Structure formats: C-alpha cells, structure tokens
Short mmCIF file of C-alpha atoms in Angstrom, two decimals:
data_model
loop_
_atom_site.label_atom_id
_atom_site.label_comp_id
_atom_site.label_asym_id
_atom_site.label_seq_id
_atom_site.Cartn_x
_atom_site.Cartn_y
_atom_site.Cartn_z
CA MET A 138 -4.83 13.63 -26.03
CA ASN A 139 -3.96 9.91 -26.07
CA LEU A 140 -2.68 10.12 -22.51
CA TYR A 141 -6.00 11.54 -21.30
CA LEU A 142 -8.08 9.01 -23.25
CA TYR A 143 -6.20 5.92 -22.08
CA THR A 144 -6.06 7.12 -18.48
CA LEU A 145 -9.82 7.71 -18.51
CA LEU A 146 -10.40 4.35 -20.24
CA ALA A 147 -8.43 2.53 -17.55
CA LYS A 148 -10.50 4.19 -14.81
CA THR A 149 -13.80 3.47 -16.58
CA MET A 150 -13.07 -0.18 -17.29
CA LYS A 151 -11.38 -0.64 -13.89
CA ARG A 152 -8.27 -2.06 -15.48
CA THR A 153 -4.87 -1.67 -13.84
CA ALA A 154 -1.85 -0.48 -15.78
CA THR A 155 1.49 0.89 -14.68
CA ARG A 156 2.10 4.56 -15.35
CA LEU A 157 5.02 3.59 -17.56
CA ARG A 158 2.72 1.47 -19.73
CA VAL A 159 0.16 4.27 -20.01
CA ILE A 160 2.72 6.93 -20.91
CA GLY A 161 4.77 4.67 -23.21
CA GLY A 162 1.69 3.23 -24.92
CA SER A 163 0.26 6.72 -25.48
CA ALA A 164 3.52 7.85 -27.07
CA VAL A 165 3.70 4.80 -29.33
CA GLY A 166 0.06 5.23 -30.35
CA ALA A 167 0.65 8.89 -31.20
CA ALA A 168 3.66 7.95 -33.33
CA PHE A 169 1.58 5.41 -35.27
CA PHE A 170 -1.12 8.04 -35.80
CA VAL A 171 1.43 10.38 -37.39
CA LEU A 172 2.79 7.61 -39.62
CA TRP A 173 -0.75 6.63 -40.61
CA ILE A 174 -1.61 10.19 -41.66
CA PHE A 175 1.33 10.35 -44.06
CA LEU A 176 0.88 6.82 -45.38
CA PRO A 177 0.13 7.13 -49.13
CA GLY A 178 -2.50 5.27 -51.15
CA VAL A 179 -4.99 4.68 -48.32
CA PRO A 180 -8.68 5.47 -49.01
CA ALA A 181 -9.98 8.48 -47.10
CA ALA A 182 -12.63 6.56 -45.15
CA ILE A 183 -10.07 4.07 -43.88
CA LYS A 184 -7.50 6.76 -43.13
CA ARG A 185 -9.94 8.91 -41.14
CA PHE A 186 -12.01 6.32 -39.29
CA LEU A 187 -11.04 2.63 -39.44
CA GLY A 188 -7.29 3.14 -39.23
CA PRO A 189 -7.31 5.47 -36.21
CA MET A 190 -9.82 3.23 -34.40
CA ALA A 191 -7.67 0.15 -35.06
CA ILE A 192 -4.57 1.95 -33.78
CA SER A 193 -6.47 3.14 -30.68
CA LEU A 194 -7.75 -0.34 -29.86
CA ALA A 195 -4.36 -1.96 -30.45
CA THR A 196 -2.71 0.62 -28.20
CA ALA A 197 -5.41 0.28 -25.52
CA GLY A 198 -5.05 -3.50 -25.66
CA GLY A 199 -1.31 -3.22 -25.16
CA ILE A 200 -1.72 -0.87 -22.22
CA LEU A 201 -4.67 -2.51 -20.45
CA ARG A 202 -4.10 -6.10 -21.64
CA PHE A 203 -7.62 -7.11 -22.61
CA ASN A 204 -8.43 -10.81 -22.39
CA SER A 205 -11.80 -11.04 -24.16
CA ILE A 206 -13.62 -9.80 -27.26
CA GLY A 207 -16.23 -8.19 -25.00
CA GLN A 208 -13.62 -5.98 -23.37
CA ILE A 209 -12.32 -4.90 -26.79
CA GLY A 210 -15.88 -4.00 -27.85
CA LYS A 211 -16.44 -1.95 -24.69
CA ALA A 212 -13.13 -0.20 -25.17
CA ALA A 213 -14.08 0.72 -28.76
CA GLY A 214 -17.35 2.23 -27.56
CA TYR A 215 -15.79 4.17 -24.70
CA LEU A 216 -12.95 5.49 -26.87
CA SER A 217 -15.41 6.68 -29.53
CA VAL A 218 -17.48 8.57 -26.98
CA TYR A 219 -14.44 10.06 -25.24
CA ALA A 220 -12.75 11.11 -28.49
CA PHE A 221 -15.86 12.81 -29.90
CA ALA A 222 -16.68 14.50 -26.59
CA PHE A 223 -13.11 15.62 -25.93
CA GLY A 224 -12.58 16.79 -29.51
CA GLY A 225 -15.93 18.62 -29.55
CA VAL A 226 -15.23 20.43 -26.31
CA MET A 227 -11.76 21.51 -27.43
CA LYS A 228 -13.04 22.66 -30.84
CA PHE A 229 -15.74 24.71 -29.12
CA LEU A 230 -13.23 26.32 -26.78
CA PHE A 231 -10.73 27.08 -29.53
CA SER A 232 -13.42 28.73 -31.63
CA THR A 233 -15.23 30.73 -28.94
CA VAL A 234 -12.67 31.70 -26.29
CA PRO A 235 -10.61 34.66 -27.59
CA PHE A 236 -7.55 33.77 -25.55
CA LEU A 237 -7.38 30.26 -27.06
CA LYS A 238 -7.78 31.27 -30.71
CA GLY A 239 -4.58 30.64 -32.65
CA ARG A 240 -2.93 28.90 -29.69
CA GLN A 241 -4.07 25.33 -30.35
CA GLY A 242 -0.54 23.93 -30.60
CA GLY A 243 0.62 25.52 -27.35
CA ILE A 244 -2.51 24.45 -25.47
CA TRP A 245 -2.01 20.81 -26.48
CA TYR A 246 1.57 20.95 -25.20
CA ILE A 247 0.36 22.42 -21.90
CA LEU A 248 -2.32 19.72 -21.54
CA GLY A 249 0.21 16.99 -22.26
CA ALA A 250 2.69 18.42 -19.76
CA GLY A 251 -0.11 18.69 -17.20
CA MET A 252 -1.02 15.03 -17.51
CA LEU A 253 2.63 13.96 -17.34
CA GLY A 254 3.01 16.10 -14.22
CA TYR A 255 -0.09 14.48 -12.71
CA GLN A 256 1.32 11.01 -13.38
CA ALA A 257 4.70 11.98 -11.88
CA VAL A 258 3.15 13.49 -8.73
CA SER A 259 0.82 10.48 -8.29
CA TRP A 260 3.79 8.13 -8.55
CA TRP A 261 5.76 10.16 -6.01
CA ILE A 262 2.87 10.22 -3.55
CA GLY A 263 2.41 6.46 -3.96
CA GLN A 264 6.10 5.80 -3.31
CA THR A 265 6.13 8.11 -0.29
CA GLY A 266 3.11 6.34 1.22
CA LYS A 267 4.63 2.94 0.49
CA ASN A 268 7.92 3.77 2.18
CA ARG A 269 6.47 5.64 5.16
CA PRO A 270 6.68 3.44 8.28
CA ALA A 271 3.19 4.43 9.49
CA ASP A 272 2.71 1.19 11.41
CA LEU A 273 6.23 0.80 12.78
CA TYR A 274 6.91 1.42 16.45
CA LYS A 275 9.84 1.34 18.80
CA VAL A 276 9.13 -1.28 21.45
CA LYS A 277 11.10 -1.90 24.62
CA LEU A 278 10.97 -5.39 26.15
CA ARG A 279 11.91 -5.57 29.83
CA GLY A 280 12.98 -8.74 31.56
CA ARG A 281 14.21 -9.48 35.07
CA LEU A 282 17.87 -8.89 34.16
CA ASN A 283 17.92 -6.47 31.25
CA GLU A 284 15.87 -4.85 28.50
CA ILE A 285 16.06 -4.70 24.71
CA GLU A 286 14.58 -2.32 22.15
CA LEU A 287 13.18 -3.48 18.80
CA ASP A 288 11.38 -2.12 15.76
CA ALA A 289 7.88 -3.61 15.62
CA LEU A 290 5.11 -3.70 13.03
CA MET A 291 1.52 -3.37 14.17
CA ASP A 292 -0.20 -6.07 12.10
CA THR A 293 -4.01 -6.03 12.04
CA GLY A 294 -3.88 -9.58 10.69
CA ASN A 295 -2.21 -10.93 13.81
CA SER A 296 -4.90 -12.85 15.70
CA LEU A 297 -2.67 -15.00 17.90
CA ARG A 298 -3.86 -15.53 21.46
CA GLU A 299 -2.69 -17.53 24.42
CA PRO A 300 -5.30 -20.32 24.50
CA ILE A 301 -5.90 -20.49 28.26
CA SER A 302 -6.10 -16.82 29.22
CA GLY A 303 -7.04 -15.41 25.81
CA ARG A 304 -4.32 -12.78 26.04
CA PRO A 305 -3.08 -11.32 22.75
CA VAL A 306 0.29 -12.60 21.57
CA SER A 307 2.94 -10.58 19.76
CA VAL A 308 5.75 -12.30 17.86
CA VAL A 309 9.50 -11.70 18.26
CA GLU A 310 12.40 -13.13 16.29
CA GLU A 311 14.24 -15.76 18.33
CA GLU A 312 17.64 -14.18 17.69
CA CYS A 313 16.45 -10.94 19.30
CA PHE A 314 14.52 -12.60 22.12
CA GLN A 315 17.63 -14.47 23.24
CA LYS A 316 19.18 -11.11 24.12
CA LEU A 317 16.54 -10.68 26.84
CA LEU A 318 18.46 -12.48 29.56
CA GLY A 319 16.56 -14.92 31.75
CA ALA A 320 13.34 -14.57 29.75
CA LYS A 321 13.08 -18.27 28.88
CA GLU A 322 12.05 -19.40 32.33
CA PRO A 323 10.19 -22.76 32.35
CA GLU A 324 7.36 -21.43 34.51
CA LYS A 325 6.76 -18.62 31.98
CA LEU A 326 6.55 -20.98 28.99
CA ARG A 327 3.32 -20.87 26.95
CA ALA A 328 2.19 -22.98 23.98
CA ILE A 329 0.75 -20.80 21.20
CA PRO A 330 -1.25 -22.52 18.43
CA TYR A 331 -0.88 -20.90 15.02
CA HIS A 332 -1.66 -21.34 11.33
CA SER A 333 0.61 -20.27 8.49
CA VAL A 334 1.05 -20.60 4.73
CA GLY A 335 2.39 -24.04 3.88
CA LYS A 336 1.58 -25.37 7.35
CA SER A 337 -2.01 -25.94 8.38
CA ASN A 338 -1.24 -25.68 12.08
CA GLY A 339 1.59 -25.67 14.54
CA ILE A 340 2.67 -24.78 18.07
CA MET A 341 4.83 -21.73 18.71
CA GLU A 342 6.96 -21.40 21.80
CA GLY A 343 5.87 -18.39 23.84
CA TYR A 344 6.85 -16.71 27.08
CA GLU A 345 5.34 -14.25 29.50
CA ILE A 346 7.65 -11.31 30.01
CA PRO A 347 7.38 -8.72 32.81
CA GLU A 348 6.79 -5.63 30.70
CA ILE A 349 6.82 -4.01 27.28
CA ILE A 350 6.63 -0.31 26.40
CA ILE A 351 5.29 0.73 23.02
CA LYS A 352 6.62 4.14 22.06
CA GLY A 353 3.93 6.10 20.23
CA ARG A 354 4.22 9.30 18.21
CA GLU A 355 3.23 11.52 21.13
CA GLU A 356 3.04 9.17 24.11
CA SER A 357 3.87 5.62 25.04
CA ILE A 358 1.86 2.67 26.38
CA ARG A 359 3.14 0.30 29.05
CA TRP A 360 1.88 -3.27 29.38
CA GLN A 361 2.80 -5.70 32.14
CA LYS A 362 2.82 -9.50 32.00
CA VAL A 363 2.71 -9.77 28.21
CA VAL A 364 2.89 -13.01 26.22
CA VAL A 365 5.21 -13.04 23.21
CA GLY A 366 5.67 -15.84 20.72
CA VAL A 367 9.19 -16.68 19.60
CA SER A 368 9.64 -17.12 15.85
CA ARG A 369 12.57 -19.12 14.56
CA ASN A 370 12.23 -17.33 11.23
CA ARG A 371 12.63 -13.67 10.36
CA VAL A 372 9.39 -11.74 10.64
CA SER A 373 10.50 -9.16 8.07
CA ALA A 374 12.02 -10.08 4.72
CA ASN A 375 13.99 -6.84 4.52
CA GLY A 376 14.86 -6.66 8.22
CA ARG A 377 12.98 -3.40 8.86
CA TYR A 378 11.35 -4.79 12.00
CA GLN A 379 12.00 -7.69 14.37
CA MET A 380 8.63 -7.94 16.09
CA ILE A 381 4.96 -8.14 15.12
CA LEU A 382 2.61 -6.44 17.57
CA HIS A 383 -0.88 -7.68 18.26
CA PRO A 384 -3.36 -4.88 17.36
CA ASP A 385 -5.16 -5.19 20.70
CA LEU A 386 -2.11 -3.73 22.41
CA LEU A 387 -2.74 -0.44 20.59
CA ASN A 388 -6.51 -0.40 20.71
CA GLU A 389 -7.61 2.01 23.41
CA ALA A 390 -11.06 0.52 23.98
CA ILE A 391 -9.84 -3.06 24.21
CA ARG A 392 -6.88 -2.02 26.31
CA LYS A 393 -9.16 -0.57 28.96
CA ASN A 394 -11.44 -3.63 29.01
CA LEU A 395 -8.78 -6.32 29.35
CA ARG A 396 -8.83 -7.01 33.09
CA HIS A 397 -6.95 -10.29 33.12
CA MET A 398 -3.80 -8.78 31.68
CA GLU A 399 -3.01 -6.81 34.85
CA PRO A 400 -2.16 -3.85 32.68
CA GLU A 401 -1.63 -1.09 35.24
CA THR A 402 -1.31 0.66 31.90
CA MET A 403 -0.03 4.11 32.37
CA ARG A 404 0.69 6.53 29.64
CA LEU A 405 4.21 7.82 29.75
CA GLN A 406 5.03 11.19 28.30
CA GLU A 407 7.71 10.77 25.66
CA GLY A 408 11.15 11.41 27.06
CA LYS A 409 10.31 10.80 30.67
#
C-alpha cells in the first residue's frame, strides 16, 4: 500500500523521485510500521493515529525531499485522504466481493507485485527511449577528391547560419573534416558567427562543400553546395556522433522553399 500512496503523492505534488527512492522508502516505511505496531507501552491513540502519520510524513519527506513546512502540511493532507479512500475501497471489496473474501493477504501481495512490475517496466521503457538513436543519421560528405561518412545528430537547437546567404550551417569535428581531401579551399572559406557556453561570441571556420547525403530511415536526401562549420572540439562527449545537422536540412517545407541553396534535392531510394 505504501508504494501506491507515495507514487500517487509524488504525482499529485509534482515532485520528482527516482524509482529506487520510492521503492526503498516504501519498504523502509513499511518496516517501521511493523516495528511501531509491536512497540510496547504506547498509548492507543498515538499508536493508531499520530505514530503512523509521523512515520508516513518522515518517509514521504525522505522520498520526495520536501523543503518547506507548507509542503509537509500538504503531504499530510493528501496522505490522509489517500489512505482513508484506499483503505475504504479495499475494505468494501473484501467484504462484498465473494472471490476476495478470505484472500486479503494474497491480494495485497498481488497488488504489491503489480506496482513493482509497473515501476520495472516504466524504467525499462525510459532506458530504451533514452538509448534509442532516434535523431541520429548516417551522413555522407562528398568533396572534389573523395567522400567520408559520419554519424550525425539532428539538433533542433542548432540555429547557425552563414551570415551573407542565410544558409543553414551544420557542424563537423575538425579531425573528421580533414579526411575530406581538398575541402579547405580558400575560395570556399566562410566565417560563421556563433555563441556558446563560457564564450559570449566567436567566429567558427566554415566551408562550402559540393554535396552531402543524409540517409533517412526509408529514403535519403541530397543537398548540394552546403556550408559546414568546423569544430576544433568534439561535438559528442561519448563519441556517438561526429556531426551536428541543422534541422532545416530535414524539414520538408523549408527544404522546398530554400531557392538560394541550389538544392536540386532529389530523393534517393535507399540502396540505390
């Protein structure tokens, strides 16, 4: 029951807590409840009401980390309502549903296992979504002498543009860009203004390259005469990608309206 109450309390009060804290705190609170029941010499009123409420609030505070008296007061009110409502509903079911009569212990175990299963499945789904490279693409950069293929992240926060033409700018790690032979031609050099954390403004070295091909899930997009900025630092801390794509390169509506980029954009069927 504790697991349900604290999970519901976290949702109601919009407080974040790790699943480990919720499960561990619920188990610790339940253990203190058992110890409190068997503690001798405690007046009945304290044992039945004040003690359990104090344990519940202390456990909720440890799980949700309250930082004000007001939050503790709200938690006390919510827990009281939830406990009475939940207990009343279960008592009604146990006394009126024939199948549930005499099976209270087993039902509580099933409910507890169900909530643990929900927490485990939610964690797994969260980890799967976190690790899924939904915004990673294979990108081929073509120069006059050769071509290279990189892993690229489509970053909606990338707003870099070449200041004269307004063309969107993607960013490539310098170490990778150097493998594109002959790409650093002086006449293709562009100055790209940028802002970053720890540096209010700066100028990034950029170059216009003949062509890039972004390999999509079902089809690919080809762009010609694309400006890329060259980063002297790694663009990915864990090395999963070496390039940051400008979102305009993947936006169908904008792609069709950009006349100055000489796109001749043709969709290539994968594998052709």
